[in-house]
mmCIF file of C-alpha atoms and ligand atoms in Angstrom:
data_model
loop_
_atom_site.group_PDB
_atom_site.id
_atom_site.type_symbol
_atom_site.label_atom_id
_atom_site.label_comp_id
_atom_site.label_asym_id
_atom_site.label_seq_id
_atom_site.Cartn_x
_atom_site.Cartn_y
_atom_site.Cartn_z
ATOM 1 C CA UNK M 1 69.944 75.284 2.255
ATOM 2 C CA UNK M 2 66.364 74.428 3.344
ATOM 3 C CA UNK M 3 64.569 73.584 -0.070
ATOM 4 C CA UNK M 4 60.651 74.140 0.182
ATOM 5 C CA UNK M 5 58.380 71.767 -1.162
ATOM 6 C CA UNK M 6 54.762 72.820 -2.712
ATOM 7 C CA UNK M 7 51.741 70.630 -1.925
ATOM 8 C CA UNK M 8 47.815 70.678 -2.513
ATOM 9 C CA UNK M 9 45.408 68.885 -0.901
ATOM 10 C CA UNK M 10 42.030 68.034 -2.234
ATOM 11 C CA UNK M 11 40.454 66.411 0.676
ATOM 12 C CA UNK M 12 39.521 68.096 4.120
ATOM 13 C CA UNK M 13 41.409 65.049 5.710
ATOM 14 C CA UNK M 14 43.861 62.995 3.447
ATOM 15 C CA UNK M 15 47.268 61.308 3.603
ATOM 16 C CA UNK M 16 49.465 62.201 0.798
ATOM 17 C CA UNK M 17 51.974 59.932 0.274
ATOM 18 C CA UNK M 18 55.211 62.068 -0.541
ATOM 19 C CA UNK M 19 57.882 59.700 0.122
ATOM 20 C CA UNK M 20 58.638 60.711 -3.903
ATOM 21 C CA UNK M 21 58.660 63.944 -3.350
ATOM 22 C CA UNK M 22 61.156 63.933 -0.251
ATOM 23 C CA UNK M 23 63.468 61.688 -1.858
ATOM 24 C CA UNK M 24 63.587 63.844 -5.258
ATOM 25 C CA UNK M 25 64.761 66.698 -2.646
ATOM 26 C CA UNK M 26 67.659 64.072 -1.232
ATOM 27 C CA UNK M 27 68.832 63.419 -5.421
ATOM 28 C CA UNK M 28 68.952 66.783 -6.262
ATOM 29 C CA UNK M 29 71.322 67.716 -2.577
ATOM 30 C CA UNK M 30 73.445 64.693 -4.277
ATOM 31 C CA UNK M 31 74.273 63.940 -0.588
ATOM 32 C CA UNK M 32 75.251 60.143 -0.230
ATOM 33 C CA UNK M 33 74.824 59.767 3.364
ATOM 34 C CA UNK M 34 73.460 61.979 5.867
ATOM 35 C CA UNK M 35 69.915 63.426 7.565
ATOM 36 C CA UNK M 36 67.158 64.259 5.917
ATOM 37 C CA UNK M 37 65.015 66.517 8.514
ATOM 38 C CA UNK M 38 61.303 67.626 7.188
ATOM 39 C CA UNK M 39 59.079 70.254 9.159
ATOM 40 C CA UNK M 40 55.384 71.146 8.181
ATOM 41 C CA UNK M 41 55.144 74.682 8.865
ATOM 42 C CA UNK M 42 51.601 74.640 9.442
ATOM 43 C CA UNK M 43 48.698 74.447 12.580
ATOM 44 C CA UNK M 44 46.478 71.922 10.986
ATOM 45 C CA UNK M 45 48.467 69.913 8.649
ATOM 46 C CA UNK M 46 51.302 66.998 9.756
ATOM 47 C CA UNK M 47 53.658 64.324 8.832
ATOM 48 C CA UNK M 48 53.839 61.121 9.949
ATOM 49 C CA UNK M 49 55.969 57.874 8.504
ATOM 50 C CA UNK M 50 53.873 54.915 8.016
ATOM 51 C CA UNK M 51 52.693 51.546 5.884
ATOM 52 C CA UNK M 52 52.585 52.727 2.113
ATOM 53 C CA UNK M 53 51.548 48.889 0.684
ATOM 54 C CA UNK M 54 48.345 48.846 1.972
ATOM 55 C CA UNK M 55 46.042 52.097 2.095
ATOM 56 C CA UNK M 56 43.556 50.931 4.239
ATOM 57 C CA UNK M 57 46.105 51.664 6.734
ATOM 58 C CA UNK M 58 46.093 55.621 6.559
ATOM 59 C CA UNK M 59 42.448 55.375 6.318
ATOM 60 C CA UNK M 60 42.058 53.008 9.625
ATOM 61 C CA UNK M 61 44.193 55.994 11.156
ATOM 62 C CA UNK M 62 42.066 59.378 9.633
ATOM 63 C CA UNK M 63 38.685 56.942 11.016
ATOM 64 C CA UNK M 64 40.435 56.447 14.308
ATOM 65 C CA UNK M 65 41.568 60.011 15.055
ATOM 66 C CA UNK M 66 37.962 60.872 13.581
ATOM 67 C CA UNK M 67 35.825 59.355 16.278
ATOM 68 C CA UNK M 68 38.891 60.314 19.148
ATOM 69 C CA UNK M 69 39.054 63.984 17.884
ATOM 70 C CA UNK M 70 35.138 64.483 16.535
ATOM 71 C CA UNK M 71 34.843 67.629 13.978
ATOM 72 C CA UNK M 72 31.939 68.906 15.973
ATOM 73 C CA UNK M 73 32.058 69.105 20.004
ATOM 74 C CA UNK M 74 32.497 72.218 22.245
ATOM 75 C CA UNK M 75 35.088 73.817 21.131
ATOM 76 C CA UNK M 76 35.881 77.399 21.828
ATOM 77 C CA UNK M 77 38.520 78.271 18.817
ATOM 78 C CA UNK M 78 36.275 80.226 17.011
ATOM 79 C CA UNK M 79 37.920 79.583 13.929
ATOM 80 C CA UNK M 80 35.413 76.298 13.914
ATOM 81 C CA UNK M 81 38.626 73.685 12.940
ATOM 82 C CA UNK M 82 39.877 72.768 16.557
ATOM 83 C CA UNK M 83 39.326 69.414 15.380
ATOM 84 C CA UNK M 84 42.321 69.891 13.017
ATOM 85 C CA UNK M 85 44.735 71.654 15.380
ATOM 86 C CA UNK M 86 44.164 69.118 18.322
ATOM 87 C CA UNK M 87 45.000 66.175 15.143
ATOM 88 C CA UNK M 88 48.240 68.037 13.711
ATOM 89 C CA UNK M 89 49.219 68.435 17.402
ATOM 90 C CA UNK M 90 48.988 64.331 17.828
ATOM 91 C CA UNK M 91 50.520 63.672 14.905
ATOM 92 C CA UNK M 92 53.326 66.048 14.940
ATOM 93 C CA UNK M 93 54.852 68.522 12.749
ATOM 94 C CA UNK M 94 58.307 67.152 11.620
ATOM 95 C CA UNK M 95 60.429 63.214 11.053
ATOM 96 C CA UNK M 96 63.744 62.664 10.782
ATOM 97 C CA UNK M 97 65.101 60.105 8.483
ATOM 98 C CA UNK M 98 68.728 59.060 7.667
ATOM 99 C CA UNK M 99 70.052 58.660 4.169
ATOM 100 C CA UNK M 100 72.577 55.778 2.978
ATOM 101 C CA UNK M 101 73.515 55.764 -0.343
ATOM 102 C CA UNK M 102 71.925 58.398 -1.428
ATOM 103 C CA UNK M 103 68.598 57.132 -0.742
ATOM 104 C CA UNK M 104 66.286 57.543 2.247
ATOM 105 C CA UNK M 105 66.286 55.131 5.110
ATOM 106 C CA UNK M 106 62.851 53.730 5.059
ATOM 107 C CA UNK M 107 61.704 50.241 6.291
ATOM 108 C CA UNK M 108 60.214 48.375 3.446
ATOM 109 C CA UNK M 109 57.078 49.033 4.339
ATOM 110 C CA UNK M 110 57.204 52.490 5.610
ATOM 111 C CA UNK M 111 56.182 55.792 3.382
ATOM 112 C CA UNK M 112 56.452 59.656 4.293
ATOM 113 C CA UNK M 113 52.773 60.847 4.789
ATOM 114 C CA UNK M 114 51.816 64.474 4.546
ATOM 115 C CA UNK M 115 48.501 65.119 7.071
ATOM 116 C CA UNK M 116 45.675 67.013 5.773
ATOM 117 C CA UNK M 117 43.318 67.849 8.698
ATOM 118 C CA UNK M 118 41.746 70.971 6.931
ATOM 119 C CA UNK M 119 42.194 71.150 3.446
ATOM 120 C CA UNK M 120 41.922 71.326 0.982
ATOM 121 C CA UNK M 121 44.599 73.978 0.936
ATOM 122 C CA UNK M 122 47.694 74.232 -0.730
ATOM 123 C CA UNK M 123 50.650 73.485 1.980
ATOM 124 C CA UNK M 124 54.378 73.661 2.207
ATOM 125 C CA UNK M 125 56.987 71.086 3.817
ATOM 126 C CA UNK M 126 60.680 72.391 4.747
ATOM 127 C CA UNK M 127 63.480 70.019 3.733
ATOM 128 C CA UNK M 128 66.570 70.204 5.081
ATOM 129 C CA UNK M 129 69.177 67.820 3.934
ATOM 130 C CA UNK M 130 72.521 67.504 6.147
ATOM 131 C CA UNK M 131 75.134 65.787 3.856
ATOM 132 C CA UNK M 132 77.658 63.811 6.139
ATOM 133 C CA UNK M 133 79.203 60.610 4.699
HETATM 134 ZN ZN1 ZN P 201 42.087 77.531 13.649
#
């Protein structure tokens, strides 16, 4: 079963930290051990996995792909938010992380980030949890 999580953005470019939200998903499958796979079914949103102790991380990142992938330039989407496809496109659209006692496999450091790059909106993320102990 692929279990679909809601989320809004209030920001036109934000990191949500959802590591919560993903590992609520894993409790509730009651899996022990296993794969946890996640998918943003979306053009200009992502997920990434990445330092949760210090935010000025997530924001170095949103300034750096900022002055890489500028809002404004010559774009031909006429849409007018290339800026966000081209960004979801870097950062990717799914992660993969293994679960061990019924818990998710994350470096002590590391959170789940959901990618906002034209928002605010309100978003989905697929969760599939693969039980295997
Ligand atoms: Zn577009």
């Amino acid at each position: 079963m692929i279990k679909t999580v809601q989320i809004q953005t209030g920001a036109r470019t934000e990191f949500i930290d959802i590591t919560g939200k993903v590992q609520d998903v894993v409790r509730e499958s009651k899996a022990r051990g296993g794969i946890c796979y996640l998918f943003v079914p979306h053009t200009t949103a992502a997920i990434t996995i990445n330092e949760n102790a210090d935010p000025s991380v997530h924001q170095d990142i949103v300034m750096q792909l900022n002055k890489v992938i500028p809002f404004d330039d010559q774009y031909r989407h006429i849409e007018g938010n290339s800026a966000a496809h081209i960004k979801a496109s870097v950062i990717g659209f799914s992660e993969t992380v293994f679960i061990e006692a019924g818990t998710l496999l994350l470096g002590t450091w590391q959170g789940i980030y959901f990618c906002e790059f034209d928002g605010p909106r309100s978003r989905k993320l697929h969760v599939k949890v693969m039980a295997s102990d």
